[in-house]
Amino acid sequence: MVTDTTTDQADRAHVRTTGYAHVRLTVRDIARSRAFYDDVFGFDVAYELPDDADEQTREQLGFLFGGVIYAFGGGLLGLRPVAPGDDRFDEDRVGLDHVSFTVPQRDALDEAVAVLDRLGVAHEGVKDLDGYAILEFRDPDGIALELTALTG
């Protein structure tokens, strides 16, 4: 059998992207998760349903499912409170393994350790690897989070 290697260029094209737009995490308790992400990261809120929202606003923001969307670094991070109360994150299941956020330099990881320690958030300590360093920790639902600094 002979394979035709003169495939039209369009048949080999890939979807071209320039980055990511957003990631949304499913959480069990929006108040607890919101407090964690506010305290740890302090991201600006891009979208949330106001308590006094009228019906039209509730419809427009229905995609939030009672959650919040933060804006940072050219992207969005959403929290969606629809997980059952007894569910736990597991990076060994199909789906998300972890989310990694970049920080400007290696020193920012040491500063992050101080923030996490002050907030009582358990972490793995800074790990210096070949060309980058990371700091790993988890949110209240056990979702694996990481901070990454390029070092080389």
GROMACS .gro file of N, CA and C in nm:
model
  456
    1MET      N    1   0.083  -0.117   0.000
    1MET     CA    2   0.000   0.000   0.000
    1MET      C    3   0.088   0.124   0.000
    2VAL      N    4   0.056   0.217  -0.085
    2VAL     CA    5   0.133   0.341  -0.097
    2VAL      C    6   0.055   0.453  -0.030
    3THR      N    7   0.123   0.530   0.051
    3THR     CA    8   0.060   0.644   0.117
    3THR      C    9   0.089   0.770   0.039
    4ASP      N   10  -0.013   0.847   0.012
    4ASP     CA   11   0.002   0.973  -0.061
    4ASP      C   12   0.057   1.079   0.035
    5THR      N   13   0.179   1.125   0.011
    5THR     CA   14   0.241   1.225   0.097
    5THR      C   15   0.225   1.366   0.042
    6THR      N   16   0.149   1.381  -0.063
    6THR     CA   17   0.127   1.513  -0.122
    6THR      C   18  -0.007   1.571  -0.075
    7THR      N   19  -0.041   1.544   0.048
    7THR     CA   20  -0.166   1.592   0.104
    7THR      C   21  -0.175   1.743   0.093
    8ASP      N   22  -0.290   1.790   0.059
    8ASP     CA   23  -0.315   1.933   0.050
    8ASP      C   24  -0.277   2.001   0.182
    9GLN      N   25  -0.214   2.117   0.175
    9GLN     CA   26  -0.169   2.190   0.294
    9GLN      C   27  -0.284   2.211   0.393
   10ALA      N   28  -0.403   2.238   0.345
   10ALA     CA   29  -0.517   2.262   0.434
   10ALA      C   30  -0.550   2.139   0.517
   11ASP      N   31  -0.524   2.020   0.463
   11ASP     CA   32  -0.551   1.898   0.537
   11ASP      C   33  -0.457   1.881   0.656
   12ARG      N   34  -0.342   1.947   0.653
   12ARG     CA   35  -0.244   1.934   0.760
   12ARG      C   36  -0.242   2.054   0.852
   13ALA      N   37  -0.326   2.151   0.828
   13ALA     CA   38  -0.326   2.272   0.910
   13ALA      C   39  -0.373   2.239   1.052
   14HIS      N   40  -0.325   2.318   1.144
   14HIS     CA   41  -0.365   2.305   1.284
   14HIS      C   42  -0.445   2.428   1.324
   15VAL      N   43  -0.519   2.416   1.430
   15VAL     CA   44  -0.587   2.531   1.488
   15VAL      C   45  -0.479   2.621   1.547
   16ARG      N   46  -0.477   2.746   1.507
   16ARG     CA   47  -0.373   2.839   1.554
   16ARG      C   48  -0.427   2.920   1.671
   17THR      N   49  -0.355   2.918   1.781
   17THR     CA   50  -0.394   2.994   1.899
   17THR      C   51  -0.281   3.086   1.940
   18THR      N   52  -0.313   3.184   2.020
   18THR     CA   53  -0.213   3.277   2.070
   18THR      C   54  -0.203   3.275   2.222
   19GLY      N   55  -0.279   3.190   2.286
   19GLY     CA   56  -0.280   3.180   2.431
   19GLY      C   57  -0.410   3.117   2.475
   20TYR      N   58  -0.440   3.126   2.601
   20TYR     CA   59  -0.568   3.073   2.647
   20TYR      C   60  -0.657   3.189   2.688
   21ALA      N   61  -0.787   3.169   2.682
   21ALA     CA   62  -0.882   3.273   2.718
   21ALA      C   63  -0.924   3.260   2.864
   22HIS      N   64  -0.960   3.139   2.904
   22HIS     CA   65  -1.000   3.120   3.043
   22HIS      C   66  -0.994   2.973   3.083
   23VAL      N   67  -0.990   2.955   3.214
   23VAL     CA   68  -1.002   2.824   3.276
   23VAL      C   69  -1.109   2.840   3.383
   24ARG      N   70  -1.201   2.744   3.391
   24ARG     CA   71  -1.301   2.750   3.498
   24ARG      C   72  -1.290   2.623   3.581
   25LEU      N   73  -1.280   2.640   3.712
   25LEU     CA   74  -1.268   2.530   3.805
   25LEU      C   75  -1.402   2.505   3.873
   26THR      N   76  -1.442   2.380   3.883
   26THR     CA   77  -1.564   2.343   3.953
   26THR      C   78  -1.530   2.324   4.100
   27VAL      N   79  -1.603   2.395   4.186
   27VAL     CA   80  -1.575   2.392   4.330
   27VAL      C   81  -1.700   2.350   4.406
   28ARG      N   82  -1.681   2.311   4.532
   28ARG     CA   83  -1.794   2.266   4.615
   28ARG      C   84  -1.859   2.380   4.691
   29ASP      N   85  -1.781   2.471   4.743
   29ASP     CA   86  -1.832   2.577   4.830
   29ASP      C   87  -1.776   2.710   4.780
   30ILE      N   88  -1.859   2.787   4.711
   30ILE     CA   89  -1.810   2.910   4.647
   30ILE      C   90  -1.758   3.010   4.750
   31ALA      N   91  -1.820   3.020   4.866
   31ALA     CA   92  -1.773   3.117   4.966
   31ALA      C   93  -1.632   3.081   5.012
   32ARG      N   94  -1.610   2.954   5.041
   32ARG     CA   95  -1.477   2.911   5.086
   32ARG      C   96  -1.373   2.926   4.976
   33SER      N   97  -1.408   2.884   4.854
   33SER     CA   98  -1.314   2.896   4.742
   33SER      C   99  -1.287   3.041   4.709
   34ARG      N  100  -1.391   3.123   4.710
   34ARG     CA  101  -1.375   3.265   4.680
   34ARG      C  102  -1.280   3.329   4.782
   35ALA      N  103  -1.298   3.299   4.909
   35ALA     CA  104  -1.209   3.355   5.013
   35ALA      C  105  -1.065   3.312   4.988
   36PHE      N  106  -1.044   3.186   4.952
   36PHE     CA  107  -0.909   3.136   4.926
   36PHE      C  108  -0.844   3.211   4.810
   37TYR      N  109  -0.911   3.216   4.696
   37TYR     CA  110  -0.852   3.281   4.578
   37TYR      C  111  -0.835   3.431   4.599
   38ASP      N  112  -0.928   3.493   4.670
   38ASP     CA  113  -0.913   3.636   4.703
   38ASP      C  114  -0.791   3.657   4.792
   39ASP      N  115  -0.777   3.576   4.897
   39ASP     CA  116  -0.667   3.592   4.992
   39ASP      C  117  -0.531   3.558   4.931
   40VAL      N  118  -0.525   3.451   4.855
   40VAL     CA  119  -0.396   3.407   4.800
   40VAL      C  120  -0.352   3.493   4.682
   41PHE      N  121  -0.442   3.517   4.587
   41PHE     CA  122  -0.403   3.583   4.462
   41PHE      C  123  -0.446   3.729   4.452
   42GLY      N  124  -0.559   3.765   4.511
   42GLY     CA  125  -0.606   3.903   4.501
   42GLY      C  126  -0.640   3.946   4.359
   43PHE      N  127  -0.682   3.852   4.274
   43PHE     CA  128  -0.718   3.885   4.135
   43PHE      C  129  -0.835   3.983   4.132
   44ASP      N  130  -0.842   4.062   4.027
   44ASP     CA  131  -0.956   4.150   4.005
   44ASP      C  132  -1.075   4.066   3.959
   45VAL      N  133  -1.194   4.101   4.007
   45VAL     CA  134  -1.316   4.032   3.964
   45VAL      C  135  -1.361   4.089   3.831
   46ALA      N  136  -1.378   4.002   3.732
   46ALA     CA  137  -1.426   4.043   3.600
   46ALA      C  138  -1.578   4.031   3.593
   47TYR      N  139  -1.632   3.921   3.647
   47TYR     CA  140  -1.776   3.897   3.643
   47TYR      C  141  -1.822   3.830   3.771
   48GLU      N  142  -1.929   3.880   3.827
   48GLU     CA  143  -2.000   3.811   3.935
   48GLU      C  144  -2.141   3.868   3.940
   49LEU      N  145  -2.232   3.790   3.989
   49LEU     CA  146  -2.371   3.832   3.996
   49LEU      C  147  -2.391   3.916   4.122
   50PRO      N  148  -2.431   4.043   4.106
   50PRO     CA  149  -2.458   4.125   4.224
   50PRO      C  150  -2.576   4.069   4.303
   51ASP      N  151  -2.572   4.083   4.434
   51ASP     CA  152  -2.681   4.034   4.519
   51ASP      C  153  -2.816   4.096   4.480
   52ASP      N  154  -2.813   4.221   4.437
   52ASP     CA  155  -2.938   4.292   4.405
   52ASP      C  156  -2.969   4.292   4.255
   53ALA      N  157  -2.916   4.196   4.181
   53ALA     CA  158  -2.934   4.192   4.036
   53ALA      C  159  -3.081   4.172   3.998
   54ASP      N  160  -3.124   4.244   3.895
   54ASP     CA  161  -3.259   4.225   3.843
   54ASP      C  162  -3.263   4.100   3.756
   55GLU      N  163  -3.383   4.064   3.710
   55GLU     CA  164  -3.399   3.940   3.633
   55GLU      C  165  -3.318   3.940   3.504
   56GLN      N  166  -3.313   4.054   3.435
   56GLN     CA  167  -3.237   4.061   3.310
   56GLN      C  168  -3.088   4.037   3.335
   57THR      N  169  -3.035   4.098   3.440
   57THR     CA  170  -2.894   4.079   3.475
   57THR      C  171  -2.869   3.934   3.514
   58ARG      N  172  -2.961   3.875   3.588
   58ARG     CA  173  -2.946   3.734   3.626
   58ARG      C  174  -2.940   3.643   3.503
   59GLU      N  175  -3.021   3.676   3.402
   59GLU     CA  176  -3.018   3.599   3.278
   59GLU      C  177  -2.886   3.619   3.205
   60GLN      N  178  -2.841   3.744   3.196
   60GLN     CA  179  -2.716   3.775   3.125
   60GLN      C  180  -2.596   3.707   3.190
   61LEU      N  181  -2.598   3.697   3.322
   61LEU     CA  182  -2.484   3.639   3.394
   61LEU      C  183  -2.510   3.495   3.438
   62GLY      N  184  -2.608   3.431   3.376
   62GLY     CA  185  -2.640   3.292   3.409
   62GLY      C  186  -2.524   3.198   3.387
   63PHE      N  187  -2.433   3.234   3.296
   63PHE     CA  188  -2.316   3.149   3.267
   63PHE      C  189  -2.222   3.138   3.386
   64LEU      N  190  -2.244   3.221   3.488
   64LEU     CA  191  -2.159   3.214   3.607
   64LEU      C  192  -2.199   3.099   3.700
   65PHE      N  193  -2.322   3.051   3.686
   65PHE     CA  194  -2.373   2.943   3.772
   65PHE      C  195  -2.353   2.975   3.920
   66GLY      N  196  -2.366   3.102   3.957
   66GLY     CA  197  -2.347   3.141   4.096
   66GLY      C  198  -2.202   3.159   4.136
   67GLY      N  199  -2.112   3.155   4.041
   67GLY     CA  200  -1.970   3.166   4.070
   67GLY      C  201  -1.914   3.303   4.042
   68VAL      N  202  -1.786   3.307   4.016
   68VAL     CA  203  -1.714   3.432   3.993
   68VAL      C  204  -1.609   3.406   3.885
   69ILE      N  205  -1.576   3.510   3.811
   69ILE     CA  206  -1.467   3.503   3.714
   69ILE      C  207  -1.369   3.615   3.743
   70TYR      N  208  -1.243   3.578   3.760
   70TYR     CA  209  -1.135   3.672   3.787
   70TYR      C  210  -1.060   3.703   3.658
   71ALA      N  211  -1.005   3.824   3.651
   71ALA     CA  212  -0.920   3.864   3.538
   71ALA      C  213  -0.777   3.882   3.589
   72PHE      N  214  -0.681   3.830   3.513
   72PHE     CA  215  -0.540   3.848   3.548
   72PHE      C  216  -0.455   3.813   3.427
   73GLY      N  217  -0.346   3.880   3.410
   73GLY     CA  218  -0.246   3.847   3.310
   73GLY      C  219  -0.298   3.815   3.171
   74GLY      N  220  -0.400   3.881   3.126
   74GLY     CA  221  -0.452   3.856   2.992
   74GLY      C  222  -0.546   3.738   2.980
   75GLY      N  223  -0.579   3.674   3.090
   75GLY     CA  224  -0.671   3.561   3.088
   75GLY      C  225  -0.774   3.572   3.198
   76LEU      N  226  -0.859   3.472   3.206
   76LEU     CA  227  -0.964   3.467   3.307
   76LEU      C  228  -0.957   3.335   3.382
   77LEU      N  229  -0.990   3.339   3.511
   77LEU     CA  230  -1.001   3.219   3.593
   77LEU      C  231  -1.138   3.222   3.659
   78GLY      N  232  -1.219   3.119   3.633
   78GLY     CA  233  -1.352   3.114   3.691
   78GLY      C  234  -1.365   3.006   3.796
   79LEU      N  235  -1.454   3.031   3.891
   79LEU     CA  236  -1.491   2.933   3.992
   79LEU      C  237  -1.640   2.905   3.974
   80ARG      N  238  -1.676   2.779   3.960
   80ARG     CA  239  -1.814   2.739   3.933
   80ARG      C  240  -1.860   2.643   4.043
   81PRO      N  241  -1.954   2.685   4.127
   81PRO     CA  242  -1.993   2.604   4.244
   81PRO      C  243  -2.102   2.502   4.215
   82VAL      N  244  -2.068   2.396   4.144
   82VAL     CA  245  -2.169   2.295   4.113
   82VAL      C  246  -2.127   2.154   4.152
   83ALA      N  247  -2.012   2.137   4.212
   83ALA     CA  248  -1.967   2.003   4.251
   83ALA      C  249  -2.044   1.956   4.374
   84PRO      N  250  -2.075   1.827   4.382
   84PRO     CA  251  -2.140   1.774   4.502
   84PRO      C  252  -2.051   1.797   4.625
   85GLY      N  253  -2.112   1.816   4.739
   85GLY     CA  254  -2.039   1.847   4.861
   85GLY      C  255  -1.937   1.744   4.904
   86ASP      N  256  -1.956   1.618   4.864
   86ASP     CA  257  -1.861   1.514   4.906
   86ASP      C  258  -1.759   1.481   4.797
   87ASP      N  259  -1.762   1.552   4.685
   87ASP     CA  260  -1.669   1.527   4.575
   87ASP      C  261  -1.532   1.584   4.610
   88ARG      N  262  -1.426   1.522   4.560
   88ARG     CA  263  -1.289   1.570   4.581
   88ARG      C  264  -1.216   1.570   4.449
   89PHE      N  265  -1.128   1.667   4.432
   89PHE     CA  266  -1.043   1.673   4.313
   89PHE      C  267  -0.948   1.554   4.313
   90ASP      N  268  -0.920   1.501   4.194
   90ASP     CA  269  -0.825   1.392   4.179
   90ASP      C  270  -0.754   1.408   4.045
   91GLU      N  271  -0.628   1.447   4.049
   91GLU     CA  272  -0.554   1.469   3.925
   91GLU      C  273  -0.528   1.341   3.848
   92ASP      N  274  -0.558   1.226   3.908
   92ASP     CA  275  -0.540   1.100   3.838
   92ASP      C  276  -0.665   1.057   3.760
   93ARG      N  277  -0.771   1.136   3.768
   93ARG     CA  278  -0.891   1.110   3.688
   93ARG      C  279  -0.881   1.189   3.559
   94VAL      N  280  -0.960   1.152   3.461
   94VAL     CA  281  -0.964   1.227   3.335
   94VAL      C  282  -1.004   1.371   3.365
   95GLY      N  283  -0.934   1.465   3.306
   95GLY     CA  284  -0.963   1.607   3.328
   95GLY      C  285  -0.838   1.681   3.368
   96LEU      N  286  -0.854   1.773   3.455
   96LEU     CA  287  -0.747   1.864   3.496
   96LEU      C  288  -0.644   1.793   3.584
   97ASP      N  289  -0.517   1.820   3.559
   97ASP     CA  290  -0.409   1.773   3.646
   97ASP      C  291  -0.373   1.882   3.746
   98HIS      N  292  -0.342   2.000   3.696
   98HIS     CA  293  -0.313   2.114   3.782
   98HIS      C  294  -0.319   2.242   3.699
   99VAL      N  295  -0.320   2.355   3.768
   99VAL     CA  296  -0.314   2.486   3.703
   99VAL      C  297  -0.187   2.553   3.752
  100SER      N  298  -0.108   2.606   3.660
  100SER     CA  299   0.016   2.674   3.696
  100SER      C  300   0.008   2.820   3.654
  101PHE      N  301   0.044   2.908   3.746
  101PHE     CA  302   0.047   3.051   3.722
  101PHE      C  303   0.193   3.096   3.717
  102THR      N  304   0.226   3.184   3.625
  102THR     CA  305   0.363   3.236   3.619
  102THR      C  306   0.379   3.351   3.717
  103VAL      N  307   0.498   3.362   3.770
  103VAL     CA  308   0.537   3.477   3.852
  103VAL      C  309   0.658   3.540   3.785
  104PRO      N  310   0.684   3.668   3.814
  104PRO     CA  311   0.786   3.740   3.736
  104PRO      C  312   0.929   3.692   3.754
  105GLN      N  313   0.963   3.638   3.870
  105GLN     CA  314   1.102   3.597   3.895
  105GLN      C  315   1.107   3.498   4.011
  106ARG      N  316   1.219   3.438   4.031
  106ARG     CA  317   1.239   3.337   4.135
  106ARG      C  318   1.207   3.391   4.274
  107ASP      N  319   1.245   3.517   4.303
  107ASP     CA  320   1.219   3.576   4.435
  107ASP      C  321   1.070   3.579   4.468
  108ALA      N  322   0.986   3.590   4.366
  108ALA     CA  323   0.841   3.594   4.388
  108ALA      C  324   0.791   3.463   4.448
  109LEU      N  325   0.861   3.354   4.423
  109LEU     CA  326   0.822   3.227   4.483
  109LEU      C  327   0.848   3.228   4.633
  110ASP      N  328   0.960   3.286   4.674
  110ASP     CA  329   0.989   3.298   4.818
  110ASP      C  330   0.887   3.389   4.886
  111GLU      N  331   0.847   3.496   4.816
  111GLU     CA  332   0.743   3.584   4.870
  111GLU      C  333   0.611   3.510   4.881
  112ALA      N  334   0.582   3.425   4.783
  112ALA     CA  335   0.458   3.347   4.785
  112ALA      C  336   0.458   3.248   4.901
  113VAL      N  337   0.574   3.190   4.932
  113VAL     CA  338   0.585   3.100   5.048
  113VAL      C  339   0.542   3.175   5.174
  114ALA      N  340   0.589   3.298   5.189
  114ALA     CA  341   0.553   3.378   5.307
  114ALA      C  342   0.402   3.404   5.312
  115VAL      N  343   0.342   3.434   5.197
  115VAL     CA  344   0.197   3.457   5.192
  115VAL      C  345   0.122   3.330   5.230
  116LEU      N  346   0.160   3.218   5.170
  116LEU     CA  347   0.093   3.092   5.200
  116LEU      C  348   0.109   3.053   5.346
  117ASP      N  349   0.229   3.072   5.401
  117ASP     CA  350   0.252   3.043   5.543
  117ASP      C  351   0.163   3.131   5.631
  118ARG      N  352   0.154   3.259   5.599
  118ARG     CA  353   0.071   3.352   5.677
  118ARG      C  354  -0.075   3.310   5.674
  119LEU      N  355  -0.120   3.259   5.558
  119LEU     CA  356  -0.260   3.217   5.543
  119LEU      C  357  -0.286   3.074   5.591
  120GLY      N  358  -0.179   3.003   5.630
  120GLY     CA  359  -0.195   2.866   5.676
  120GLY      C  360  -0.221   2.767   5.564
  121VAL      N  361  -0.174   2.798   5.443
  121VAL     CA  362  -0.193   2.711   5.327
  121VAL      C  363  -0.070   2.620   5.315
  122ALA      N  364  -0.093   2.490   5.323
  122ALA     CA  365   0.017   2.394   5.309
  122ALA      C  366   0.074   2.401   5.168
  123HIS      N  367   0.205   2.381   5.158
  123HIS     CA  368   0.272   2.385   5.027
  123HIS      C  369   0.391   2.292   5.028
  124GLU      N  370   0.447   2.269   4.911
  124GLU     CA  371   0.559   2.177   4.896
  124GLU      C  372   0.695   2.245   4.914
  125GLY      N  373   0.698   2.376   4.926
  125GLY     CA  374   0.825   2.447   4.926
  125GLY      C  375   0.871   2.469   4.783
  126VAL      N  376   0.960   2.562   4.764
  126VAL     CA  377   1.009   2.594   4.630
  126VAL      C  378   1.101   2.483   4.581
  127LYS      N  379   1.078   2.439   4.458
  127LYS     CA  380   1.162   2.338   4.395
  127LYS      C  381   1.234   2.403   4.278
  128ASP      N  382   1.367   2.403   4.283
  128ASP     CA  383   1.448   2.457   4.174
  128ASP      C  384   1.477   2.345   4.076
  129LEU      N  385   1.432   2.365   3.952
  129LEU     CA  386   1.449   2.266   3.846
  129LEU      C  387   1.538   2.326   3.738
  130ASP      N  388   1.557   2.256   3.630
  130ASP     CA  389   1.644   2.302   3.522
  130ASP      C  390   1.575   2.411   3.440
  131GLY      N  391   1.609   2.536   3.465
  131GLY     CA  392   1.555   2.648   3.389
  131GLY      C  393   1.431   2.713   3.448
  132TYR      N  394   1.377   2.655   3.554
  132TYR     CA  395   1.261   2.714   3.618
  132TYR      C  396   1.250   2.663   3.761
  133ALA      N  397   1.167   2.730   3.839
  133ALA     CA  398   1.141   2.689   3.976
  133ALA      C  399   0.990   2.691   3.997
  134ILE      N  400   0.942   2.602   4.084
  134ILE     CA  401   0.798   2.593   4.108
  134ILE      C  402   0.766   2.589   4.257
  135LEU      N  403   0.644   2.627   4.287
  135LEU     CA  404   0.589   2.617   4.422
  135LEU      C  405   0.451   2.554   4.407
  136GLU      N  406   0.429   2.440   4.473
  136GLU     CA  407   0.304   2.366   4.459
  136GLU      C  408   0.222   2.374   4.587
  137PHE      N  409   0.090   2.388   4.571
  137PHE     CA  410  -0.003   2.389   4.683
  137PHE      C  411  -0.142   2.353   4.630
  138ARG      N  412  -0.239   2.347   4.718
  138ARG     CA  413  -0.376   2.308   4.678
  138ARG      C  414  -0.478   2.407   4.732
  139ASP      N  415  -0.588   2.416   4.657
  139ASP     CA  416  -0.697   2.502   4.702
  139ASP      C  417  -0.788   2.422   4.797
  140PRO      N  418  -0.895   2.481   4.850
  140PRO     CA  419  -0.979   2.410   4.947
  140PRO      C  420  -1.044   2.282   4.894
  141ASP      N  421  -1.058   2.269   4.762
  141ASP     CA  422  -1.114   2.147   4.704
  141ASP      C  423  -1.006   2.046   4.668
  142GLY      N  424  -0.881   2.077   4.700
  142GLY     CA  425  -0.771   1.988   4.668
  142GLY      C  426  -0.719   2.004   4.527
  143ILE      N  427  -0.766   2.106   4.454
  143ILE     CA  428  -0.718   2.129   4.318
  143ILE      C  429  -0.572   2.171   4.325
  144ALA      N  430  -0.488   2.102   4.249
  144ALA     CA  431  -0.345   2.127   4.251
  144ALA      C  432  -0.314   2.258   4.178
  145LEU      N  433  -0.246   2.348   4.248
  145LEU     CA  434  -0.205   2.477   4.193
  145LEU      C  435  -0.054   2.486   4.199
  146GLU      N  436   0.002   2.564   4.110
  146GLU     CA  437   0.147   2.577   4.102
  146GLU      C  438   0.181   2.719   4.061
  147LEU      N  439   0.288   2.770   4.116
  147LEU     CA  440   0.347   2.897   4.071
  147LEU      C  441   0.479   2.862   4.004
  148THR      N  442   0.506   2.923   3.889
  148THR     CA  443   0.625   2.892   3.811
  148THR      C  444   0.703   3.018   3.779
  149ALA      N  445   0.834   3.014   3.801
  149ALA     CA  446   0.924   3.123   3.763
  149ALA      C  447   1.032   3.067   3.672
  150LEU      N  448   1.053   3.131   3.558
  150LEU     CA  449   1.164   3.092   3.472
  150LEU      C  450   1.293   3.143   3.535
  151THR      N  451   1.396   3.059   3.534
  151THR     CA  452   1.522   3.097   3.598
  151THR      C  453   1.640   3.091   3.503
  152GLY      N  454   1.622   3.041   3.385
  152GLY     CA  455   1.735   3.026   3.296
  152GLY      C  456   1.717   3.086   3.161
   0.00000   0.00000   0.00000
